[in-house]
Coordinates of C-alpha atoms and ligand atoms in Angstrom, one line a residue:
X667 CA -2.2 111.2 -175.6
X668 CA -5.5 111.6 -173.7
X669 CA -5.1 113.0 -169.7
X670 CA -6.8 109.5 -168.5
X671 CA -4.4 107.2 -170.2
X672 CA -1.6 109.9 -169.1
X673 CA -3.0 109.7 -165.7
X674 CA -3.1 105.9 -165.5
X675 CA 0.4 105.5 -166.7
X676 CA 1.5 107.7 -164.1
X677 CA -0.1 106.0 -161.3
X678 CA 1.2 102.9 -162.5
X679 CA 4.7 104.0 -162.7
X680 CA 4.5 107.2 -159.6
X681 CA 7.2 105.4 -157.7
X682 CA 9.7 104.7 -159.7
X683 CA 8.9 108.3 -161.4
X684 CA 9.7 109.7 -158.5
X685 CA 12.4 107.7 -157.5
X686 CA 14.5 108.5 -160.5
X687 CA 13.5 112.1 -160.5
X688 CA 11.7 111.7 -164.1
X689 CA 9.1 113.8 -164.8
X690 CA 6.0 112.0 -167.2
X691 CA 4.2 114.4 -169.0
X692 CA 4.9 117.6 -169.0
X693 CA 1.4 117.9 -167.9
X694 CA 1.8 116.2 -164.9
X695 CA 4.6 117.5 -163.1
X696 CA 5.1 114.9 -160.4
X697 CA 4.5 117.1 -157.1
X698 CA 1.1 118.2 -157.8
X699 CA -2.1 116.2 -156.5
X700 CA -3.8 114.0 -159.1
X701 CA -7.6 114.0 -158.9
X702 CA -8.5 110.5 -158.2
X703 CA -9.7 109.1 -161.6
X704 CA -13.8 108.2 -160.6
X705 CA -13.9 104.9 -159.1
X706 CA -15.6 102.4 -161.4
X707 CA -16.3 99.8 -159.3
X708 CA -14.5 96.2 -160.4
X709 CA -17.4 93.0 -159.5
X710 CA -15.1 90.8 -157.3
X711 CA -17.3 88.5 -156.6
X712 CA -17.9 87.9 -160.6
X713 CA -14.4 88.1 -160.7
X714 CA -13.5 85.9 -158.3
X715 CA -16.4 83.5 -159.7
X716 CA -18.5 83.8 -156.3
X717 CA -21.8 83.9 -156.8
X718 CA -24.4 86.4 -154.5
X719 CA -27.6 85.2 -153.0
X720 CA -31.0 86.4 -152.5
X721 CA -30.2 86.4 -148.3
X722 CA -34.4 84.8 -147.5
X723 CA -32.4 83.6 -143.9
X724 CA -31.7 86.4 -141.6
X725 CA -28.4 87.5 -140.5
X726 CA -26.1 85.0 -140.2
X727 CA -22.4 84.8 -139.9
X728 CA -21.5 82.6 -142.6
X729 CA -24.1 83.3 -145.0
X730 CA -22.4 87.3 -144.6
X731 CA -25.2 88.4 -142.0
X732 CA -26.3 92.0 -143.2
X733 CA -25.6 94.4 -145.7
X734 CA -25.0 98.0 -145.1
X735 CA -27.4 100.9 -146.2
X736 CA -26.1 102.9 -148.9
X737 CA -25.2 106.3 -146.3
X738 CA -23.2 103.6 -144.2
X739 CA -21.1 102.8 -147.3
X740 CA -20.9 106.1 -148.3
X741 CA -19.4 106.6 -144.9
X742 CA -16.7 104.3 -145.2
X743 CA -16.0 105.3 -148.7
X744 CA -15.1 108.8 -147.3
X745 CA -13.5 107.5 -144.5
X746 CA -11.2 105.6 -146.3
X747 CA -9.7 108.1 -148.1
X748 CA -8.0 110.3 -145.4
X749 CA -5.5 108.6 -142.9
X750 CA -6.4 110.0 -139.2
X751 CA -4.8 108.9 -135.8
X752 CA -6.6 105.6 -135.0
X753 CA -6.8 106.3 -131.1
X754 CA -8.3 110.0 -131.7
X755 CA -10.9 108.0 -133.6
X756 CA -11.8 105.2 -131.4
X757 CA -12.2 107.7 -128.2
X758 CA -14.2 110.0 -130.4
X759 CA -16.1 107.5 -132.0
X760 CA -17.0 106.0 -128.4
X761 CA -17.2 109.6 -126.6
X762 CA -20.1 110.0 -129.7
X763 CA -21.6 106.2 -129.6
X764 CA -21.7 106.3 -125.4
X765 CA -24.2 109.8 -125.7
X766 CA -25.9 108.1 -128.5
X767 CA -26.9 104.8 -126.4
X768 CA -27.4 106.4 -123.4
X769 CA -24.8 104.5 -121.6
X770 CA -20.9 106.1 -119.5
X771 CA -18.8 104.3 -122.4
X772 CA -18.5 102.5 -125.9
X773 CA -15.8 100.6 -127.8
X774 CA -16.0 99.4 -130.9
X775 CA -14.8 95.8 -131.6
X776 CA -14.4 93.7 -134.6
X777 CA -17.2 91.9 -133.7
X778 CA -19.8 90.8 -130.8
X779 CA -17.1 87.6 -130.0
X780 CA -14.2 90.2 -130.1
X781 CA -16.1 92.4 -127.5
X782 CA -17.0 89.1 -125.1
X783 CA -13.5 88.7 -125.1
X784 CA -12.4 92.0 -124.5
X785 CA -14.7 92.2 -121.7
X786 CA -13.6 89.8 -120.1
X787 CA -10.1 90.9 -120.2
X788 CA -11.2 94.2 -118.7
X789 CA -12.2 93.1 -115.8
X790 CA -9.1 90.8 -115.5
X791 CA -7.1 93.2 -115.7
X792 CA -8.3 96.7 -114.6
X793 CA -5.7 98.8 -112.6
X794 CA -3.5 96.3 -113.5
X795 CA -0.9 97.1 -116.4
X796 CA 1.0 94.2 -116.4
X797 CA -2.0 91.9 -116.2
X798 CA -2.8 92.7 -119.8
X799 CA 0.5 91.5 -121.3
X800 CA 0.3 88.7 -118.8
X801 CA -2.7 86.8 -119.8
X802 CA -4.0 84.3 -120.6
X803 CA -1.0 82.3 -119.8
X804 CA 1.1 84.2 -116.3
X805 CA -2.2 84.1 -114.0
X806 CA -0.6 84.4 -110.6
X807 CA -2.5 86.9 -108.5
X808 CA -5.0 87.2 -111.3
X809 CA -8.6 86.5 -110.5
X810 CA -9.8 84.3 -113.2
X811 CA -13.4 82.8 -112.1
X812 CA -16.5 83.7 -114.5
X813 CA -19.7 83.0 -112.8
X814 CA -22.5 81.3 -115.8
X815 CA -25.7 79.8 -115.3
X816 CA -25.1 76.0 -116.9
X817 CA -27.8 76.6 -120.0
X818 CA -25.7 79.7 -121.1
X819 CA -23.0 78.2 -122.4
X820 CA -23.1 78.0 -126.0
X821 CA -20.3 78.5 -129.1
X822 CA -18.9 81.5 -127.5
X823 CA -17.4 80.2 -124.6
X824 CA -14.0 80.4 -126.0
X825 CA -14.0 83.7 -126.1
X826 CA -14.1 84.2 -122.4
X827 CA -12.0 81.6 -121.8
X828 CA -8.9 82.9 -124.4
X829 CA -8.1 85.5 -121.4
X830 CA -7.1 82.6 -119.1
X831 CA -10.7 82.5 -117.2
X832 CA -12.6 79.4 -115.9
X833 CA -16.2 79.3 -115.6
X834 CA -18.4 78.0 -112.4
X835 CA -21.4 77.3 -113.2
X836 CA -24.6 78.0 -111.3
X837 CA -28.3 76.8 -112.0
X838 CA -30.0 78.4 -109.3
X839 CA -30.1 81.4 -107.6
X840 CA -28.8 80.4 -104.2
X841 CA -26.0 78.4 -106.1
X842 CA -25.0 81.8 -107.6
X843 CA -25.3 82.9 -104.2
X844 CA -22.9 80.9 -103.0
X845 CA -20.5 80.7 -106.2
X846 CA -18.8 84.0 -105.2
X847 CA -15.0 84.0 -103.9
X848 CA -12.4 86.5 -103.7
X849 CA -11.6 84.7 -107.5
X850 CA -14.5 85.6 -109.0
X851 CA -14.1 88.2 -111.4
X852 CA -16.7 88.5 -113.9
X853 CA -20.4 86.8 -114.2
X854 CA -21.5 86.3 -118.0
X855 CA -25.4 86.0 -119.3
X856 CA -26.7 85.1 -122.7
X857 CA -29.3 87.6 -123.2
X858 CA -31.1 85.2 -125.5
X859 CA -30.7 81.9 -123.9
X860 CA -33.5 79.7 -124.0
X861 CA -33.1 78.0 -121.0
X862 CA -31.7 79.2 -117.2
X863 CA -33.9 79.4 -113.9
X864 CA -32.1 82.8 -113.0
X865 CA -33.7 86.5 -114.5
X866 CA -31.4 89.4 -115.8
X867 CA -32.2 91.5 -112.7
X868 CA -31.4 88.9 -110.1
X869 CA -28.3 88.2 -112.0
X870 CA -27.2 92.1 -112.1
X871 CA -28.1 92.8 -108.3
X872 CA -26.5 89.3 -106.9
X873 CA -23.4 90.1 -108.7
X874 CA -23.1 93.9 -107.3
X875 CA -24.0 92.4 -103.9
X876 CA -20.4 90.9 -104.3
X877 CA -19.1 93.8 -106.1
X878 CA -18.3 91.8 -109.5
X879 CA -19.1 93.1 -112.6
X880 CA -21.9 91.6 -115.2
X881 CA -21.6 91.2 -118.2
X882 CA -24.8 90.3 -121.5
X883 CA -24.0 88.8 -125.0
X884 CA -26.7 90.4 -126.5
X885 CA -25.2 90.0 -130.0
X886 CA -28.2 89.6 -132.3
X887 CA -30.9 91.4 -130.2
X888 CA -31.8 94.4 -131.9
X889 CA -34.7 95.5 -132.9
X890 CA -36.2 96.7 -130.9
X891 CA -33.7 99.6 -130.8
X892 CA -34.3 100.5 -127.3
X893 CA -32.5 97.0 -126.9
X894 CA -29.3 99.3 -127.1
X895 CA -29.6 100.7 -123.9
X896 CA -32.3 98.7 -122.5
X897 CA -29.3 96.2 -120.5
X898 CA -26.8 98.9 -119.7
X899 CA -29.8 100.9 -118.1
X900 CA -30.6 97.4 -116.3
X901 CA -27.0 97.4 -114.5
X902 CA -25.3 95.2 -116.8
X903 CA -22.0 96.8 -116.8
X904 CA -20.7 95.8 -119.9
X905 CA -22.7 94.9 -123.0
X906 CA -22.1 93.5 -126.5
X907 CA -23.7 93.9 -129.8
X908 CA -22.8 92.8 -133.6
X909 CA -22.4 95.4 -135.6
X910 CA -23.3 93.5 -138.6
X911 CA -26.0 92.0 -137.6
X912 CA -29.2 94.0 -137.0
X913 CA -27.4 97.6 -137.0
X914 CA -26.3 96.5 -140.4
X915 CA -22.7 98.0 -140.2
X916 CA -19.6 96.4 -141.1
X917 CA -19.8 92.6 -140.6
X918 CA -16.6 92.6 -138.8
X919 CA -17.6 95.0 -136.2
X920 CA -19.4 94.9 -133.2
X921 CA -20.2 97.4 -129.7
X922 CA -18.6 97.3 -126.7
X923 CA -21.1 99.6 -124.2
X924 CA -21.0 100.1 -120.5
X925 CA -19.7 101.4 -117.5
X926 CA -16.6 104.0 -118.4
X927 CA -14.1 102.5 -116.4
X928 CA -14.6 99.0 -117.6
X929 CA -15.1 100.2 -121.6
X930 CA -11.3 102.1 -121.0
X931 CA -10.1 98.9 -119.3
X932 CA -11.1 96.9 -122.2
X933 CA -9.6 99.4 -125.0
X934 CA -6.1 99.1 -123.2
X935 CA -6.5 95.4 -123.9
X936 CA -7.5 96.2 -127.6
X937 CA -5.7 97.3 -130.8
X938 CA -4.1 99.3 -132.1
X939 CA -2.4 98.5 -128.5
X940 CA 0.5 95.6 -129.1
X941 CA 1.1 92.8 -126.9
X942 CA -2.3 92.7 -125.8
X943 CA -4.9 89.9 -126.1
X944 CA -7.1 92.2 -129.0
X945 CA -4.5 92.9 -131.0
X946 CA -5.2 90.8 -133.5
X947 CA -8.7 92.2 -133.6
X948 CA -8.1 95.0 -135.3
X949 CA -11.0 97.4 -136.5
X950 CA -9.7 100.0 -138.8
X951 CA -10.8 103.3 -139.6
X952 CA -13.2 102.3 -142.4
X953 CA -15.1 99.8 -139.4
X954 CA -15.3 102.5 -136.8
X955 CA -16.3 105.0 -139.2
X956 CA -19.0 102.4 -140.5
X957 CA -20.2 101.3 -137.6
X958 CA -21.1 104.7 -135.6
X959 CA -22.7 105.7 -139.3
X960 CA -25.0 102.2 -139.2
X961 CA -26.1 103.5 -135.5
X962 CA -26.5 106.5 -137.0
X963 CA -28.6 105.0 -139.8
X964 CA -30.6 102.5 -137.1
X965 CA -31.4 104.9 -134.4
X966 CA -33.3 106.9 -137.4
X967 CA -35.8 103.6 -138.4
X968 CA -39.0 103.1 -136.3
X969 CA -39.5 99.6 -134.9
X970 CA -42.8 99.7 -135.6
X971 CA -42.5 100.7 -139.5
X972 CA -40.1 97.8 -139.9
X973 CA -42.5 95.3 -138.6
X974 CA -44.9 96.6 -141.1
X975 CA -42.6 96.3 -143.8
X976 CA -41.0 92.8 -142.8
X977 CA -44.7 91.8 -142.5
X978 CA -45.5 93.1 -145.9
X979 CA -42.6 91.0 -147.2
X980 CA -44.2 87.5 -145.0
X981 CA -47.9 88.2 -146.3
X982 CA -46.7 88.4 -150.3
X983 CA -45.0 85.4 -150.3
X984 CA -47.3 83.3 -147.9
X985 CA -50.3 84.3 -150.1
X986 CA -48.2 83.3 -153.2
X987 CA -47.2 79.5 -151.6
X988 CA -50.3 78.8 -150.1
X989 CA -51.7 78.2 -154.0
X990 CA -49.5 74.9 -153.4
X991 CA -51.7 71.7 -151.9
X992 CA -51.3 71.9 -148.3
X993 CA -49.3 74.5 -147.8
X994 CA -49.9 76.5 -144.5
X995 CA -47.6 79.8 -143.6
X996 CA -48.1 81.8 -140.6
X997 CA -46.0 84.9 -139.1
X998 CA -43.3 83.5 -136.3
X999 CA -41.5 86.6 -134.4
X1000 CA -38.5 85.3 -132.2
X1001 CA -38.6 86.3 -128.8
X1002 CA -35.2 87.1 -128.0
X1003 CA -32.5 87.3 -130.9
X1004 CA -33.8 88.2 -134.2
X1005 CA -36.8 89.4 -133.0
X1006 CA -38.8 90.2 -136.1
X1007 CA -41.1 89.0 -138.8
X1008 CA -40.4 85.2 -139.5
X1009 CA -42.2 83.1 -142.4
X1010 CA -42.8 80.0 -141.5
X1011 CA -44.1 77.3 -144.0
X1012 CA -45.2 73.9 -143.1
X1013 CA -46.6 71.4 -145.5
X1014 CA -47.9 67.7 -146.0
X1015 CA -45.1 65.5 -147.0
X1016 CA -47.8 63.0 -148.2
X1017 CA -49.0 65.8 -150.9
X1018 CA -45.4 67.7 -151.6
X1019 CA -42.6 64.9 -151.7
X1020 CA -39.6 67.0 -151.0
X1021 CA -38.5 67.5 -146.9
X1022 CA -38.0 70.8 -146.5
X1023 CA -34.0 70.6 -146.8
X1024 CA -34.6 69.3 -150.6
X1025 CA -36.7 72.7 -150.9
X1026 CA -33.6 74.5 -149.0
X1027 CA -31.2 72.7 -151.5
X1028 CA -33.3 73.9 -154.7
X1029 CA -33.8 77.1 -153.4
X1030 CA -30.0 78.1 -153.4
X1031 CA -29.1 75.9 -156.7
X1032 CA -31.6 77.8 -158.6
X1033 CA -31.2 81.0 -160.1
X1034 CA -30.8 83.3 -158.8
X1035 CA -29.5 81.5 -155.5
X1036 CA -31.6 82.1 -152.2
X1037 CA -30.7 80.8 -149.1
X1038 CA -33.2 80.4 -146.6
X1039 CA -33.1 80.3 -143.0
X1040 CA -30.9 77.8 -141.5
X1041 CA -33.7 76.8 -139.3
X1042 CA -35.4 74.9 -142.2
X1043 CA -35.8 71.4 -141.8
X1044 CA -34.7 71.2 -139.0
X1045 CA -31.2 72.7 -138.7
X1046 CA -29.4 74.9 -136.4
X1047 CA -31.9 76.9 -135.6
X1048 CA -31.4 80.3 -134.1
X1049 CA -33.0 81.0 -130.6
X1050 CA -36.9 80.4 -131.0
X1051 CA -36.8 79.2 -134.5
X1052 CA -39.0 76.2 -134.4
X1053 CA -37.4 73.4 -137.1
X1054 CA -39.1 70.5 -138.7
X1055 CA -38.7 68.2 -141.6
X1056 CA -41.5 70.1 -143.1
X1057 CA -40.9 73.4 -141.8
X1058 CA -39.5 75.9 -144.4
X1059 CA -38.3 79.0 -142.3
X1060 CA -38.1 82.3 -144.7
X1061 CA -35.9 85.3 -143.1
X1062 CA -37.4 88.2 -144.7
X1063 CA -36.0 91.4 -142.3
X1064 CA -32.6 91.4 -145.1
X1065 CA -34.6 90.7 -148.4
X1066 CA -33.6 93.7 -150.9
X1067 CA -36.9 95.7 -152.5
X1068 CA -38.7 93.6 -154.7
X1069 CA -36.5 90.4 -153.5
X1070 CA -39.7 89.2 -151.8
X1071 CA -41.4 88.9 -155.1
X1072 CA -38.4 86.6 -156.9
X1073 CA -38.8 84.4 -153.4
X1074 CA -42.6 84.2 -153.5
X1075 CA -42.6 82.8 -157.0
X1076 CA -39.4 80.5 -157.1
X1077 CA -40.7 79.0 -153.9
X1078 CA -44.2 78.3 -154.9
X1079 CA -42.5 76.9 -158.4
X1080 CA -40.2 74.3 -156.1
X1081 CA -43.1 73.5 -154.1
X1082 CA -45.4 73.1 -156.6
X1083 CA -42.6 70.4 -158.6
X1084 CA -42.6 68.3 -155.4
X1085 CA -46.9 68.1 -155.7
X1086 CA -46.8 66.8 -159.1
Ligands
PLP1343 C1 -23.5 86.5 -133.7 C2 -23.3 86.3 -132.3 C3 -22.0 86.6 -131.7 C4 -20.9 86.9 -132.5 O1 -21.0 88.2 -133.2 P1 -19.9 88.7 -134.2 O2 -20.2 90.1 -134.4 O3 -20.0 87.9 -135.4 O4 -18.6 88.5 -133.5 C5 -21.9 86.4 -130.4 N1 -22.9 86.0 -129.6 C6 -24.1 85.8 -130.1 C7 -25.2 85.4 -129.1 C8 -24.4 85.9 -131.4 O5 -25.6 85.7 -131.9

């Protein structure tokens, strides 16, 4: 009998091998280390019958947001294979990440929502033990108000208000003045709101007037890369990224960075820690490991060569589309949150009869499927993404190499069925 047929058999039957005592193969006697048999990767998705697409939006939740460069998956591939203590790996892992990011402390979270949440629960409950079993629902004694200006609320409210806080909101800077009270216990910014009369710095310096601590969702605002210690150098005492966003780590993680007595606060709250409000936000060792590997990776990249490259991508396809009768394409860059190299296309309806939703819908029936930005049309559009019936909105930062050219020619072919 071949070794690998030997060795298969045994994994397949090791525990009940070793539970009886029997011994399979005298080859394989069953205390000695089998080499792992070289992973041949099975294709879930094909498996599963899900079918991949060319990602021409950005990075997205729900459309998977990023994938991970090959040395962060090579990361967590090592990682996985070696148990370690989890809480030896978190404070190393943050100890590393804080030096990295130039900032007193780091956590990582599952996730930019999970570290809004834990942040808030930090400074609920710092120096205060029983506070963190307590909330959200025992909130005697508890300060519980979270200063917001009224156009940053947005769909992560909840977050902040799953650890038993209320928000106040202010719109100007002498209501935020006067919004303070001995309940106030956090103030909260959306770093890439669109609207709100009150700037980062006066926010930051009216809240340590008042000796509260500030806290910026700055979830999707990398690159630039600097934008990783640009807030927590601005005062912000606590700040949150997604780490599968721009950074291009696991999707389920996400950075936790800040002031070091506020970043241990919010890990008491966290898992592994039971009875807490992040235990069921669990990052495991394969997340923390991918995570400070996908800083590693994006703290090597140059801001200004990917611009370049993402510009590359926009030029190719907006030369190839603008063939079409009345096509136009020009390079958008977001301010705030995904602030890079946008396509957008806008066309007459008159000359292409398809609204630029049809266009969306062809695009990701066709093969291969691409799904462009969710801005197209019209739709939810992320922060600065202009929308219109006849706006197509191409997200070209995630394309994989030579992605651009299979997006350039199945959307001139689209467009150019809609002229006929
Ligand atoms: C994406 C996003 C989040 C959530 O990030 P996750 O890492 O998916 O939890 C929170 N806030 C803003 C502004 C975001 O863009």
């Amino acid at each position: 009998m071949p070794r690998s047929i030997n060795r298969r058999k045994f994994l397949r039957n090791g525990s009940q091998a070793v539970a009886g005592g029997v011994c399979i193969g005298s080859v394989l006697p069953v205390n000695t280390s089998i080499p792992e048999a070289p992973a041949s990767a099975v294709d879930y998705y094909q498996k599963l019958g899900v079918t991949p697409f060319i990602n021409a939006a950005g990075t997205y939740t729900i459309l998977s947001a990023s994938t991970m460069p090959d040395q962060v998956q090579a990361a967590i591939s090592a990682a996985a294979q070696k148990p370690v203590h989890l809480m030896e790996l978190h404070k190393a892992a943050g100890e590393y990440l804080a030096k990295r990011l130039r900032c007193e402390g780091a956590l990582v979270t599952s996730g930019a929502a999970a570290g809004i949440k834990l942040a808030t629960a930090a400074c609920m409950t710092r120096g205060n033990k029983s506070a963190i079993i307590n909330i959200p629902t025992e909130m005697q004694g508890l300060k519980n108000e979270v200063i917001v200006q009224k156009a940053h609320h947005y769909d992560y409210d909840h977050a902040i208000r799953d650890c038993g806080a209320r928000f106040v909101d202010v719109e100007t800077l002498d209501e935020y003045e006067r919004a303070f009270t001995e309940r106030t216990v956090m103030t909260q910014f959306f770093n890439a709101a669109e609207g709100g009369r009150i700037s980062r710095e006066d926010w930051v310096r009216v809240a340590h007037k008042h000796g509260v601590p500030c806290f910026n969702d700055a979830a999707a605002d990398v690159p630039p890369i600097s934008n990783l210690w640009n807030y927590t150098e601005m005062g912000f005492d606590l700040v949150a990224f997604s780490g599968g966003k721009g950074i291009r780590g696991p999707q389920c993680t996400g950075l936790l960075l800040g002031k070091k007595e506020l970043i241990e606060a919010a890990q008491l709250n966290n898992s592994p820690y039971s009875n807490t409000i992040g235990r069921g936000m669990k990052v495991g060792k394969e997340e923390i490991v991918g995570l400070v590997a996908a800083v590693d990776w994006f703290l090597a990249q140059d801001d200004a060569a990917m611009e370049a490259e993402y510009r590359k991508r926009a030029a190719l396809i907006a030369e190839r589309v603008q063939s079409v009768p009345s096509v136009e394409a020009r390079v958008f860059i977001p301010p705030v949150a995904n602030h890079v190299p946008h396509l957008m296309i806008t066309y007459d309806m008159n000359r292409i009869k398809l609204s630029a939703i049809e266009v969306m819908q062809r695009m990701r029936e066709g093969t291969p499927r691409i799904e462009l930005n969710p801005s197209t049309g019209g739709g939810p559009a992320s922060a600065g993404l202009a929308g219109g019936s006849n706006v197509i909105v191409v997200g070209v930062w995630m394309l994989q190499p030579g992605e651009d050219q299979i997006v350039a020619s199945r959307l001139r072919e689209v467009l150019s069925e809609g002229a006929k």
